[in-house]
Coordinates of C-alpha atoms and ligand atoms in Angstrom, one line a residue:
M1 CA 29.7 25.6 -18.0
Q2 CA 26.5 27.6 -17.8
A3 CA 24.8 25.6 -20.4
L4 CA 25.4 22.5 -18.3
L5 CA 24.0 23.9 -15.1
Q6 CA 20.2 23.6 -15.7
T7 CA 17.7 22.4 -13.1
P8 CA 17.2 18.8 -14.1
H9 CA 13.9 18.0 -12.3
E10 CA 10.7 18.4 -14.2
P11 CA 7.3 17.1 -13.1
A12 CA 7.0 13.3 -13.5
Q13 CA 4.2 11.2 -14.9
L14 CA 3.4 7.8 -13.4
M15 CA 4.6 5.9 -16.3
S16 CA 5.4 2.2 -16.3
F17 CA 8.8 1.2 -17.9
T18 CA 11.6 -1.5 -17.5
I19 CA 15.3 -1.2 -17.1
H20 CA 17.6 -4.0 -17.9
G21 CA 20.8 -4.7 -16.1
I22 CA 22.8 -7.8 -14.8
G23 CA 20.9 -9.9 -12.2
I24 CA 23.5 -10.8 -9.5
S25 CA 21.3 -12.3 -6.8
G26 CA 18.1 -14.2 -7.7
G27 CA 14.5 -13.8 -6.4
I28 CA 11.9 -11.1 -6.8
A29 CA 11.5 -8.0 -4.7
I30 CA 8.5 -5.7 -4.7
G31 CA 8.8 -2.4 -2.9
H32 CA 9.3 1.3 -3.0
A33 CA 12.4 3.0 -4.4
H34 CA 14.7 4.9 -2.0
L35 CA 17.2 6.8 -3.9
L36 CA 20.7 7.0 -2.6
T37 CA 22.8 9.9 -3.7
H38 CA 26.5 9.9 -4.7
T39 CA 28.4 7.9 -2.2
Q40 CA 30.5 11.0 -1.3
L41 CA 27.3 12.9 -0.7
E42 CA 25.3 10.6 1.5
V43 CA 22.9 12.5 3.6
E44 CA 19.8 12.2 5.6
H45 CA 16.5 12.2 3.7
Y46 CA 13.2 13.4 5.1
T47 CA 10.1 15.1 4.0
L48 CA 9.1 18.5 5.5
A49 CA 5.8 19.7 6.7
E50 CA 4.5 22.6 4.6
S51 CA 5.1 24.9 7.5
E52 CA 8.8 24.0 7.9
I53 CA 9.7 25.0 4.3
P54 CA 10.7 28.7 5.0
K55 CA 12.9 27.6 8.0
E56 CA 14.6 25.0 5.8
Q57 CA 15.2 27.5 3.1
A58 CA 16.8 29.9 5.6
R59 CA 19.0 27.1 6.9
F60 CA 20.1 26.3 3.5
E61 CA 20.9 30.0 2.7
A62 CA 22.8 30.2 5.9
A63 CA 25.0 27.1 5.0
I64 CA 25.7 28.7 1.6
A65 CA 26.7 31.9 3.4
T66 CA 29.0 30.0 5.7
A67 CA 30.7 28.2 2.8
R68 CA 31.1 31.5 1.0
T69 CA 32.7 33.1 4.1
E70 CA 35.0 30.2 4.5
L71 CA 36.2 30.3 0.9
A72 CA 36.6 34.1 0.9
A73 CA 38.7 33.9 4.1
L74 CA 40.9 31.2 2.4
A75 CA 41.2 33.4 -0.6
E76 CA 42.3 36.3 1.6
H77 CA 45.0 34.5 3.3
I78 CA 46.7 32.4 0.6
P79 CA 50.1 31.4 2.0
A80 CA 53.0 32.8 0.1
N81 CA 54.4 29.4 -0.8
S82 CA 51.2 28.1 -2.3
P83 CA 51.1 26.7 -5.7
P84 CA 49.8 29.3 -8.2
E85 CA 46.7 27.2 -9.1
F86 CA 45.5 27.6 -5.6
E87 CA 43.9 30.9 -6.1
G88 CA 42.3 29.8 -9.3
F89 CA 40.9 26.8 -7.6
L90 CA 39.3 29.0 -4.8
N91 CA 37.8 31.3 -7.3
L92 CA 36.3 28.4 -9.2
H93 CA 34.8 27.1 -6.0
L94 CA 33.3 30.5 -5.2
M95 CA 31.9 30.7 -8.8
I96 CA 30.3 27.2 -8.4
L97 CA 28.9 28.2 -5.1
D98 CA 27.4 31.3 -6.5
D99 CA 25.9 29.6 -9.6
S100 CA 22.1 29.6 -9.5
T101 CA 22.1 25.8 -9.9
L102 CA 23.6 25.3 -6.6
A103 CA 22.6 28.5 -4.8
D104 CA 18.9 28.6 -6.0
A105 CA 17.8 25.3 -7.4
P106 CA 17.9 23.5 -4.0
R107 CA 15.7 26.3 -2.5
E108 CA 13.2 25.5 -5.1
L109 CA 13.4 21.7 -4.5
I110 CA 12.8 22.4 -0.8
A111 CA 9.7 24.2 -1.6
A112 CA 8.3 22.0 -4.5
Q113 CA 9.2 18.6 -3.2
R114 CA 9.4 19.3 0.5
L115 CA 12.8 17.8 0.8
N116 CA 15.1 18.6 3.7
A117 CA 18.0 20.9 2.8
E118 CA 20.7 18.3 2.7
W119 CA 18.7 16.1 0.5
A120 CA 17.7 18.9 -1.9
L121 CA 21.3 19.9 -2.2
S122 CA 22.6 16.4 -2.8
Q123 CA 19.9 15.6 -5.4
Q124 CA 20.7 18.7 -7.2
A125 CA 24.4 18.0 -7.0
E126 CA 23.9 14.4 -8.2
A127 CA 22.1 15.5 -11.3
L128 CA 24.8 18.0 -12.0
I129 CA 27.5 15.5 -11.5
E130 CA 25.9 13.2 -14.0
Q131 CA 25.8 16.2 -16.5
F132 CA 29.5 16.7 -16.0
E133 CA 30.1 13.0 -16.5
R134 CA 28.6 13.3 -20.0
V135 CA 30.7 16.2 -21.2
E136 CA 33.3 15.3 -23.8
D137 CA 35.8 17.9 -22.8
D138 CA 38.2 16.4 -20.3
Y139 CA 38.9 19.6 -18.5
L140 CA 35.2 20.3 -17.9
R141 CA 34.6 16.7 -17.0
E142 CA 37.1 16.8 -14.3
R143 CA 35.5 19.9 -12.8
K144 CA 32.9 17.3 -11.3
A145 CA 35.3 16.9 -8.4
D146 CA 35.2 20.6 -7.7
V147 CA 31.4 20.5 -7.6
V148 CA 31.5 17.6 -5.1
Q149 CA 33.9 19.4 -3.0
V150 CA 31.8 22.6 -2.9
V151 CA 28.7 20.6 -2.1
E152 CA 30.7 18.8 0.7
R153 CA 31.6 22.2 2.1
V154 CA 27.9 23.3 2.2
L155 CA 26.8 19.9 3.5
K156 CA 29.4 20.2 6.3
A157 CA 28.0 23.7 7.2
L158 CA 24.5 22.2 7.2
T159 CA 25.1 19.2 9.3
G160 CA 28.5 19.2 10.8
Q161 CA 30.5 16.2 9.4
P162 CA 28.1 14.3 7.1
R163 CA 27.9 10.6 6.8
N164 CA 26.8 7.1 7.0
I165 CA 24.1 5.6 4.9
P166 CA 20.9 6.8 6.4
A167 CA 18.0 4.5 7.1
P168 CA 15.2 5.0 4.5
P169 CA 11.9 6.5 5.3
N170 CA 9.9 3.3 4.7
K171 CA 10.2 0.0 6.5
D172 CA 13.4 -1.7 5.4
E173 CA 11.5 -4.7 4.0
D174 CA 9.5 -2.5 1.8
T175 CA 12.5 -0.6 0.5
I176 CA 14.5 -1.0 -2.7
L177 CA 17.7 1.0 -2.7
V178 CA 18.5 2.6 -6.0
A179 CA 22.1 3.9 -6.2
H180 CA 24.4 5.1 -8.9
D181 CA 27.3 3.3 -7.4
L182 CA 28.1 1.7 -4.1
S183 CA 31.5 0.8 -2.7
P184 CA 31.9 -2.5 -0.9
A185 CA 32.2 -0.5 2.3
D186 CA 28.8 1.0 1.7
V187 CA 27.2 -2.5 1.2
I188 CA 28.7 -3.6 4.5
L189 CA 26.8 -1.0 6.3
F190 CA 23.6 -2.4 4.6
K191 CA 24.1 -5.7 6.6
Q192 CA 22.5 -3.9 9.5
H193 CA 19.2 -3.5 7.6
R194 CA 16.8 -5.9 6.0
F195 CA 16.2 -4.1 2.7
A196 CA 14.1 -5.8 0.0
S197 CA 16.6 -5.3 -2.7
F198 CA 19.1 -3.0 -4.1
V199 CA 20.0 -2.0 -7.6
T200 CA 22.9 0.1 -9.0
D201 CA 23.8 1.8 -12.3
L202 CA 27.5 0.7 -12.2
G203 CA 29.3 -2.5 -11.3
G204 CA 30.0 -5.8 -12.9
A205 CA 28.7 -9.3 -11.9
T206 CA 31.8 -10.2 -10.0
S207 CA 32.7 -6.8 -8.5
H208 CA 33.0 -6.9 -4.7
T209 CA 30.0 -4.7 -4.4
A210 CA 28.0 -7.4 -6.3
I211 CA 29.6 -10.3 -4.3
L212 CA 28.4 -8.5 -1.2
A213 CA 25.0 -7.9 -2.6
R214 CA 24.7 -11.6 -3.1
S215 CA 25.8 -12.2 0.5
L216 CA 22.9 -10.0 1.6
N217 CA 20.7 -12.7 -0.1
I218 CA 18.2 -10.2 -1.5
P219 CA 17.4 -9.9 -5.2
S220 CA 19.9 -7.4 -6.6
I221 CA 20.9 -6.0 -10.1
V222 CA 23.9 -4.0 -11.2
A223 CA 24.8 -2.4 -14.5
L224 CA 21.5 -0.6 -15.0
H225 CA 23.2 2.4 -16.2
H226 CA 20.5 5.0 -15.7
A227 CA 18.2 3.6 -13.0
R228 CA 19.3 6.3 -10.5
A229 CA 18.4 9.0 -12.9
L230 CA 15.1 7.5 -14.2
V231 CA 13.5 6.3 -10.9
R232 CA 12.0 8.7 -8.6
E233 CA 11.8 8.5 -4.8
G234 CA 9.0 6.3 -3.5
E235 CA 8.1 4.8 -6.9
L236 CA 6.8 1.1 -6.9
L237 CA 9.4 -1.2 -8.3
I238 CA 9.6 -4.9 -9.0
V239 CA 13.2 -6.2 -9.1
D240 CA 13.6 -9.5 -10.7
G241 CA 17.0 -10.6 -9.8
N242 CA 16.8 -13.8 -12.0
S243 CA 16.5 -12.0 -15.3
G244 CA 18.1 -8.6 -14.2
V245 CA 15.0 -6.5 -14.9
V246 CA 13.6 -3.7 -12.9
I247 CA 9.9 -2.8 -13.6
V248 CA 9.0 0.8 -12.6
N249 CA 5.4 1.5 -11.7
P250 CA 4.0 -1.8 -12.8
D251 CA 0.3 -2.0 -13.6
K252 CA -2.1 -4.2 -11.6
A253 CA -1.8 -7.3 -13.8
V254 CA 2.0 -7.2 -14.0
L255 CA 2.2 -6.8 -10.1
A256 CA -0.2 -9.7 -9.6
E257 CA 1.9 -11.9 -11.9
F258 CA 5.2 -11.1 -10.0
R259 CA 3.5 -11.6 -6.7
L260 CA 2.8 -15.1 -7.8
R261 CA 6.3 -15.7 -9.0
Q262 CA 7.6 -14.3 -5.7
E263 CA 5.6 -16.8 -3.8
Q264 CA 6.8 -19.6 -6.0
W265 CA 10.4 -18.6 -5.5
E266 CA 9.9 -18.6 -1.7
L267 CA 8.3 -22.0 -1.9
E268 CA 11.3 -23.3 -3.8
K269 CA 13.6 -21.9 -1.2
Q270 CA 11.7 -23.6 1.5
K271 CA 11.8 -26.9 -0.3
L272 CA 15.6 -26.7 -0.7
K273 CA 15.9 -26.5 3.1
R274 CA 15.0 -30.2 3.2
L275 CA 18.4 -31.0 1.6
K276 CA 20.3 -29.7 4.6
T277 CA 21.0 -32.9 6.2
T278 CA 21.4 -34.8 3.0
R279 CA 25.0 -36.1 2.3
S280 CA 26.5 -34.1 -0.6
A281 CA 27.4 -36.7 -3.2
T282 CA 26.9 -37.4 -6.9
L283 CA 24.7 -40.2 -8.1
D284 CA 27.5 -42.7 -7.9
G285 CA 28.2 -41.7 -4.3
T286 CA 31.3 -39.5 -4.9
R287 CA 31.6 -37.0 -2.0
I288 CA 31.5 -33.4 -3.0
E289 CA 32.6 -30.8 -0.3
L290 CA 30.5 -27.7 -0.2
H291 CA 32.1 -24.8 1.7
A292 CA 30.9 -21.3 2.5
N293 CA 32.5 -17.9 1.6
I294 CA 32.1 -15.3 4.3
E295 CA 33.0 -11.6 4.8
L296 CA 32.6 -11.2 8.6
P297 CA 32.3 -13.5 11.7
E298 CA 28.5 -12.6 11.7
D299 CA 28.1 -14.5 8.5
V300 CA 28.9 -17.9 10.3
P301 CA 25.3 -18.7 11.4
E302 CA 24.1 -18.6 7.8
A303 CA 26.9 -20.9 6.7
R304 CA 26.0 -23.3 9.5
E305 CA 22.3 -23.2 8.6
N306 CA 23.1 -24.2 5.1
A307 CA 25.2 -27.1 6.3
A308 CA 28.5 -25.8 5.0
A309 CA 31.4 -28.4 5.3
G310 CA 33.7 -25.5 6.3
I311 CA 34.6 -21.9 5.5
G312 CA 36.4 -22.1 2.1
L313 CA 37.0 -18.4 2.0
F314 CA 37.0 -15.8 4.8
R315 CA 37.5 -12.5 3.0
S316 CA 39.4 -11.1 6.0
E317 CA 39.8 -7.6 4.5
F318 CA 36.2 -6.7 5.2
L319 CA 37.2 -6.5 8.9
F320 CA 39.4 -3.6 7.7
L321 CA 36.8 -1.6 5.7
S322 CA 34.6 1.2 7.0
R323 CA 36.8 2.1 9.8
G324 CA 39.3 4.8 10.7
A325 CA 42.2 2.6 11.9
L326 CA 43.4 -0.8 11.2
P327 CA 42.1 -3.4 13.6
S328 CA 44.8 -4.4 16.1
E329 CA 46.3 -7.9 16.2
D330 CA 44.1 -8.7 19.2
E331 CA 41.0 -7.5 17.5
Q332 CA 41.8 -9.6 14.5
F333 CA 42.6 -12.6 16.6
E334 CA 39.2 -12.3 18.3
A335 CA 37.5 -12.2 14.9
Y336 CA 39.3 -15.3 13.6
R337 CA 39.0 -17.2 16.8
K338 CA 35.2 -16.6 16.9
V339 CA 34.8 -18.1 13.5
A340 CA 37.1 -21.0 14.3
V341 CA 35.2 -21.8 17.5
E342 CA 31.8 -21.4 15.9
M343 CA 32.7 -23.8 13.1
K344 CA 33.4 -26.4 15.7
G345 CA 36.5 -28.0 14.2
L346 CA 35.4 -27.7 10.6
P347 CA 38.0 -26.0 8.4
V348 CA 38.1 -22.2 8.3
T349 CA 40.2 -20.8 5.5
V350 CA 41.2 -17.3 6.3
R351 CA 42.4 -15.4 3.2
T352 CA 45.0 -12.9 4.1
L353 CA 44.3 -9.3 3.2
D354 CA 43.1 -8.6 -0.3
L355 CA 43.0 -4.8 -0.1
G356 CA 43.6 -2.5 -3.2
A357 CA 41.7 -2.6 -6.4
D358 CA 38.1 -1.9 -5.3
K359 CA 38.6 -2.3 -1.6
H360 CA 40.2 0.4 0.4
L361 CA 40.8 1.4 3.9
N362 CA 38.5 4.1 5.2
G363 CA 38.8 7.4 3.2
E364 CA 41.4 6.1 0.8
E365 CA 40.5 6.4 -2.8
R366 CA 41.7 4.5 -5.8
S367 CA 44.8 6.3 -6.6
A368 CA 46.9 3.9 -8.6
P369 CA 46.7 4.4 -12.3
N370 CA 45.2 0.8 -12.7
P371 CA 44.3 -0.5 -9.3
A372 CA 43.4 -4.0 -10.4
L373 CA 46.9 -4.4 -11.7
G374 CA 48.6 -2.5 -8.9
L375 CA 49.7 -2.9 -5.4
R376 CA 46.8 -5.3 -4.4
A377 CA 46.4 -8.3 -2.1
I378 CA 49.7 -10.1 -1.4
R379 CA 51.6 -7.4 -3.1
L380 CA 50.4 -4.8 -0.8
C381 CA 50.9 -7.1 2.2
L382 CA 54.5 -7.7 1.3
A383 CA 55.0 -4.0 0.9
E384 CA 53.5 -3.5 4.4
P385 CA 55.2 -6.2 6.5
Q386 CA 54.2 -4.8 9.8
M387 CA 50.5 -4.8 8.9
F388 CA 50.9 -8.3 7.3
G389 CA 52.9 -9.5 10.3
A390 CA 50.1 -8.5 12.7
Q391 CA 47.6 -10.4 10.7
L392 CA 49.7 -13.5 10.4
R393 CA 50.2 -13.6 14.1
A394 CA 46.4 -13.1 14.7
I395 CA 45.6 -15.9 12.4
L396 CA 48.2 -18.3 13.8
R397 CA 47.0 -17.5 17.5
A398 CA 43.4 -18.2 16.5
S399 CA 44.5 -21.5 14.9
H400 CA 44.8 -22.9 18.4
Y401 CA 41.0 -22.7 18.9
G402 CA 39.8 -24.6 15.7
K403 CA 41.0 -25.8 12.3
I404 CA 42.2 -22.7 10.6
R405 CA 44.1 -22.6 7.3
I406 CA 45.9 -19.7 5.7
L407 CA 45.1 -18.7 2.1
V408 CA 47.3 -16.2 0.1
P409 CA 45.6 -14.2 -2.6
M410 CA 46.9 -13.0 -6.0
L411 CA 50.1 -15.0 -6.2
S412 CA 51.8 -14.3 -9.5
T413 CA 55.4 -15.2 -8.8
V414 CA 57.0 -17.9 -6.7
H415 CA 59.1 -15.2 -5.2
E416 CA 56.0 -13.7 -3.5
L417 CA 55.1 -17.1 -2.2
N418 CA 58.6 -17.7 -0.7
Q419 CA 58.6 -14.4 0.9
T420 CA 55.2 -15.0 2.4
L421 CA 56.2 -18.4 3.7
Q422 CA 59.2 -16.7 5.3
L423 CA 57.0 -14.1 7.0
I424 CA 54.8 -17.0 8.4
Q425 CA 57.9 -18.7 9.7
E426 CA 58.8 -15.3 11.5
A427 CA 55.4 -15.0 12.9
K428 CA 55.6 -18.5 14.3
A429 CA 59.0 -17.9 15.8
S430 CA 57.7 -14.7 17.5
L431 CA 54.8 -16.7 19.0
D432 CA 57.3 -19.4 20.2
A433 CA 59.4 -16.9 21.8
Q434 CA 56.4 -15.7 23.9
N435 CA 55.1 -19.3 24.5
I436 CA 51.8 -18.5 22.7
P437 CA 50.2 -21.6 21.3
Y438 CA 49.2 -22.1 17.7
D439 CA 48.5 -25.0 15.3
R440 CA 52.0 -26.2 14.3
E441 CA 50.4 -28.2 11.4
I442 CA 48.6 -25.2 10.0
Q443 CA 48.1 -25.6 6.3
V444 CA 49.1 -22.8 3.8
G445 CA 47.3 -22.5 0.5
G446 CA 47.4 -20.1 -2.4
M447 CA 44.8 -18.5 -4.7
I448 CA 45.3 -19.1 -8.3
E449 CA 43.5 -16.3 -9.9
I450 CA 46.2 -14.8 -12.3
P451 CA 46.7 -16.6 -15.6
A452 CA 50.5 -16.6 -15.0
A453 CA 50.0 -18.6 -11.8
A454 CA 47.7 -21.0 -13.5
L455 CA 50.2 -21.7 -16.3
A456 CA 53.1 -22.0 -14.0
L457 CA 51.0 -24.1 -11.6
N458 CA 53.5 -26.6 -10.4
T459 CA 55.9 -24.1 -8.9
F460 CA 53.0 -23.2 -6.5
T461 CA 51.6 -26.7 -5.9
R462 CA 55.1 -27.9 -5.0
R463 CA 55.1 -25.4 -2.1
L464 CA 51.6 -25.3 -1.0
D465 CA 49.2 -27.5 1.0
F466 CA 46.2 -26.7 -1.0
I467 CA 45.0 -24.2 -3.7
S468 CA 41.8 -22.3 -4.4
I469 CA 40.8 -21.0 -7.7
G470 CA 39.6 -17.4 -7.7
T471 CA 37.6 -17.4 -11.0
N472 CA 36.5 -13.8 -10.5
D473 CA 39.9 -12.5 -10.9
L474 CA 41.0 -15.3 -13.2
I475 CA 38.3 -14.2 -15.6
Q476 CA 39.1 -10.5 -15.1
Y477 CA 42.7 -11.1 -15.9
T478 CA 42.3 -13.6 -18.7
L479 CA 39.7 -11.6 -20.6
A480 CA 41.1 -8.2 -19.7
I481 CA 37.9 -6.9 -18.3
D482 CA 37.8 -4.7 -15.2
R483 CA 35.3 -6.5 -12.7
T484 CA 34.0 -3.1 -11.6
D485 CA 33.4 -1.6 -14.9
D486 CA 29.8 -1.9 -16.1
A487 CA 30.8 -0.8 -19.6
V488 CA 32.7 -4.2 -20.0
A489 CA 30.4 -6.2 -17.7
H490 CA 28.7 -8.0 -20.7
L491 CA 32.1 -9.5 -21.6
Y492 CA 32.4 -11.4 -18.4
D493 CA 32.0 -15.0 -19.6
P494 CA 33.0 -18.1 -17.5
L495 CA 32.3 -20.1 -20.6
H496 CA 34.9 -18.4 -22.7
P497 CA 37.0 -21.3 -24.1
A498 CA 40.1 -19.7 -22.7
V499 CA 38.6 -19.6 -19.2
L500 CA 37.5 -23.2 -19.4
Q501 CA 40.9 -24.3 -20.5
L502 CA 42.6 -22.5 -17.7
V503 CA 40.2 -23.7 -15.0
A504 CA 40.4 -27.3 -16.2
H505 CA 44.2 -27.0 -16.4
I506 CA 44.4 -25.9 -12.8
I507 CA 42.1 -28.5 -11.4
R508 CA 43.7 -31.3 -13.3
G509 CA 47.1 -30.2 -12.5
A510 CA 46.4 -29.9 -8.8
N511 CA 44.7 -33.4 -8.8
K512 CA 47.7 -34.8 -10.6
A513 CA 50.1 -33.3 -8.0
G514 CA 47.8 -34.6 -5.2
V515 CA 47.2 -31.0 -3.9
P516 CA 43.6 -30.4 -2.8
V517 CA 41.9 -27.8 -5.0
A518 CA 38.7 -25.8 -4.6
V519 CA 36.9 -23.1 -6.6
C520 CA 35.9 -20.1 -4.4
G521 CA 35.1 -17.6 -7.1
E522 CA 31.5 -17.0 -8.1
M523 CA 31.7 -19.8 -10.7
A524 CA 31.4 -22.3 -7.7
G525 CA 27.9 -20.9 -6.9
E526 CA 26.4 -20.9 -10.4
I527 CA 24.4 -24.0 -10.7
R528 CA 24.6 -24.1 -14.5
L529 CA 28.4 -24.5 -14.1
T530 CA 28.4 -27.1 -11.2
R531 CA 28.6 -30.0 -13.6
V532 CA 31.2 -28.4 -15.7
L533 CA 33.5 -28.1 -12.7
L534 CA 32.6 -31.6 -11.6
G535 CA 33.6 -32.9 -15.1
F536 CA 36.9 -31.1 -14.9
G537 CA 37.6 -33.1 -11.7
L538 CA 36.6 -30.5 -8.9
R539 CA 35.4 -32.1 -5.6
Q540 CA 35.5 -29.0 -3.5
F541 CA 33.3 -25.9 -4.0
S542 CA 33.2 -22.7 -1.9
M543 CA 30.3 -20.2 -2.4
H544 CA 28.1 -17.7 -0.6
P545 CA 26.0 -19.8 2.0
A546 CA 22.7 -18.9 0.3
Q547 CA 23.8 -20.8 -2.8
L548 CA 24.9 -23.9 -1.0
L549 CA 21.6 -25.9 -1.2
S550 CA 20.9 -25.2 -4.7
V551 CA 24.4 -26.4 -5.7
K552 CA 23.9 -29.4 -3.5
Q553 CA 20.7 -30.3 -5.4
Q554 CA 22.5 -30.0 -8.6
V555 CA 25.3 -32.3 -7.3
L556 CA 22.8 -34.9 -6.0
K557 CA 21.4 -35.3 -9.5
S558 CA 24.7 -35.5 -11.4
D559 CA 25.9 -38.5 -13.2
L560 CA 29.7 -38.2 -13.1
S561 CA 30.5 -40.5 -16.0
L562 CA 28.2 -38.6 -18.4
V563 CA 29.5 -35.3 -17.0
N564 CA 33.1 -36.2 -17.5
T565 CA 32.4 -37.2 -21.1
L566 CA 30.8 -34.0 -21.8
A567 CA 33.3 -31.9 -20.0
N568 CA 36.1 -33.6 -22.1
R569 CA 34.3 -32.6 -25.3
M570 CA 34.0 -29.0 -24.0
L571 CA 37.7 -28.9 -23.8
K572 CA 38.1 -30.0 -27.3
T573 CA 36.2 -27.2 -28.8
D574 CA 36.6 -23.5 -28.9
E575 CA 33.3 -22.7 -30.6
P576 CA 30.9 -20.8 -28.3
E577 CA 27.8 -22.4 -29.9
R578 CA 29.1 -25.9 -29.5
L579 CA 30.0 -25.1 -25.9
Q580 CA 26.5 -23.9 -25.2
Q581 CA 25.0 -27.1 -26.7
L582 CA 27.2 -29.3 -24.5
L583 CA 26.4 -27.2 -21.5
E584 CA 22.7 -27.6 -22.2
R585 CA 23.2 -31.4 -22.7
M586 CA 25.1 -31.6 -19.4
N587 CA 22.3 -29.8 -17.6
A588 CA 19.4 -31.5 -19.3
Ligands
PEP601 C1 38.1 -14.5 -6.9 O1 38.9 -13.7 -7.3 O2 37.4 -15.4 -7.6 C2 37.9 -14.6 -5.4 C3 37.3 -15.6 -4.9 O3 38.3 -13.6 -4.7 P1 37.7 -12.1 -4.7 O4 36.4 -12.2 -5.4 O5 37.6 -11.7 -3.3 O6 38.7 -11.2 -5.5
MG602 MG1 40.2 -12.6 -6.2

């Protein structure tokens, strides 16, 4: 272990270089880097005055001493019935605590870089964690968790209970957040700020972190792999969200070029606003409904500003993240009612809880062996009928105040759907018994996002009022690529012939059955795919509000008969090159 524990920070040169990742939200940001440490080790960051250094070092030493005393006290009073590993575990923690990389290196960072103690410790820990992640040996690699626990103990001694993403030292608008990884709950916290951009090492293009990043409507990039290690605090960055490139310490000419591009991008955005009142229809006048995806009631104004025809997907689980307890039925009712009222009679599609996989209640970690295939979404709700019942009652109560629809995620068997419909009936009956009003005609739809549901479509369309295609999960499960894993992010491909076949099959099947169908996955907001979906017969799209007007622009210029012909050809080939050619012709 000793060989791994070396001080990782050496003096830096102001060198310009680029890092490539996956652009998930377009536009160009220019600003200064603010490094976020490991999510578990989030702390306040500030720079000390020269004169404060000795006091800060003493504070750090005192915290190390407190942690050592705590561990020693635990080791002395090990309960008789403790597992035998307990003693070994405490000794290991004492050893980590006494190792010079944790005990001494932060002291040096406090002096050399004038960082506050928490920042120095977490920066050092971050570097150590990364070293552990690179170790081949499984046992040693897993010791990373012990390092985190020891650091948490010292942080606790320093600050009391640590937490919450701290505000950066610069003005928000000038700040580019650089993180190794962020959870969806972290990103939700960013909604309180107006950062210029954020970039992460991990994550795939359709992970919920990425989807939220898109909803912040700032240029963002994921899957940069080593940005957090390569970029230094305060360095000047250009983030090009269109091409997925970060330029670190750009020279004057590059900076000038990107400032120009940034202005052009802003100009384009302004021009798009003119389309707000234009009717959404193809060249031959066929009406295309463009709805918005939202995470929180606070997102409604943006949906309205971009003239959404309704809310096609309200990811209700975001009400449940970043908090200690589940929101009560009343609190949920208020949130759903607020959205329904503010949408003034336009449809609001509330998706029932899609927790599990990469979204968890506060403090809970991914614990299932394979969370994306585990107890997620409707599976979790059916396993927790009380929690689900409260949500269903809240949605039904809110339906009295606008046009709400219920959307059930992750259906794979008709049995799940029958059970859900039964629970909805029970929720209605309980409201009837209390004379509480609700919309008796409320529509119930299902998300088709598992290949099994796509292939057995009719069993679902027979029982549902509408369906919505979750292409993010459909692609994840069809291509067997974890949405959150940057190592397979390059395999995400909405143009894979199997994906196209499935999406077309669902749209055409639903149209044939006379059941309204929408796409609410990220494919719906990708303008290069708008015509593909139109050609498959899609007439309703739901996407993040910021994408609505560019998709509308694409719709307005679309010739349906040409698009239909090319889409049919696409379904007759499984050659990627040919598919690409057809796509280019469609978008020419
Ligand atoms: C999807 O899977 O495409 C979808 C819209 O739902 P989510 O991204 O929230 O899983
Ligand atoms: Mg999904």
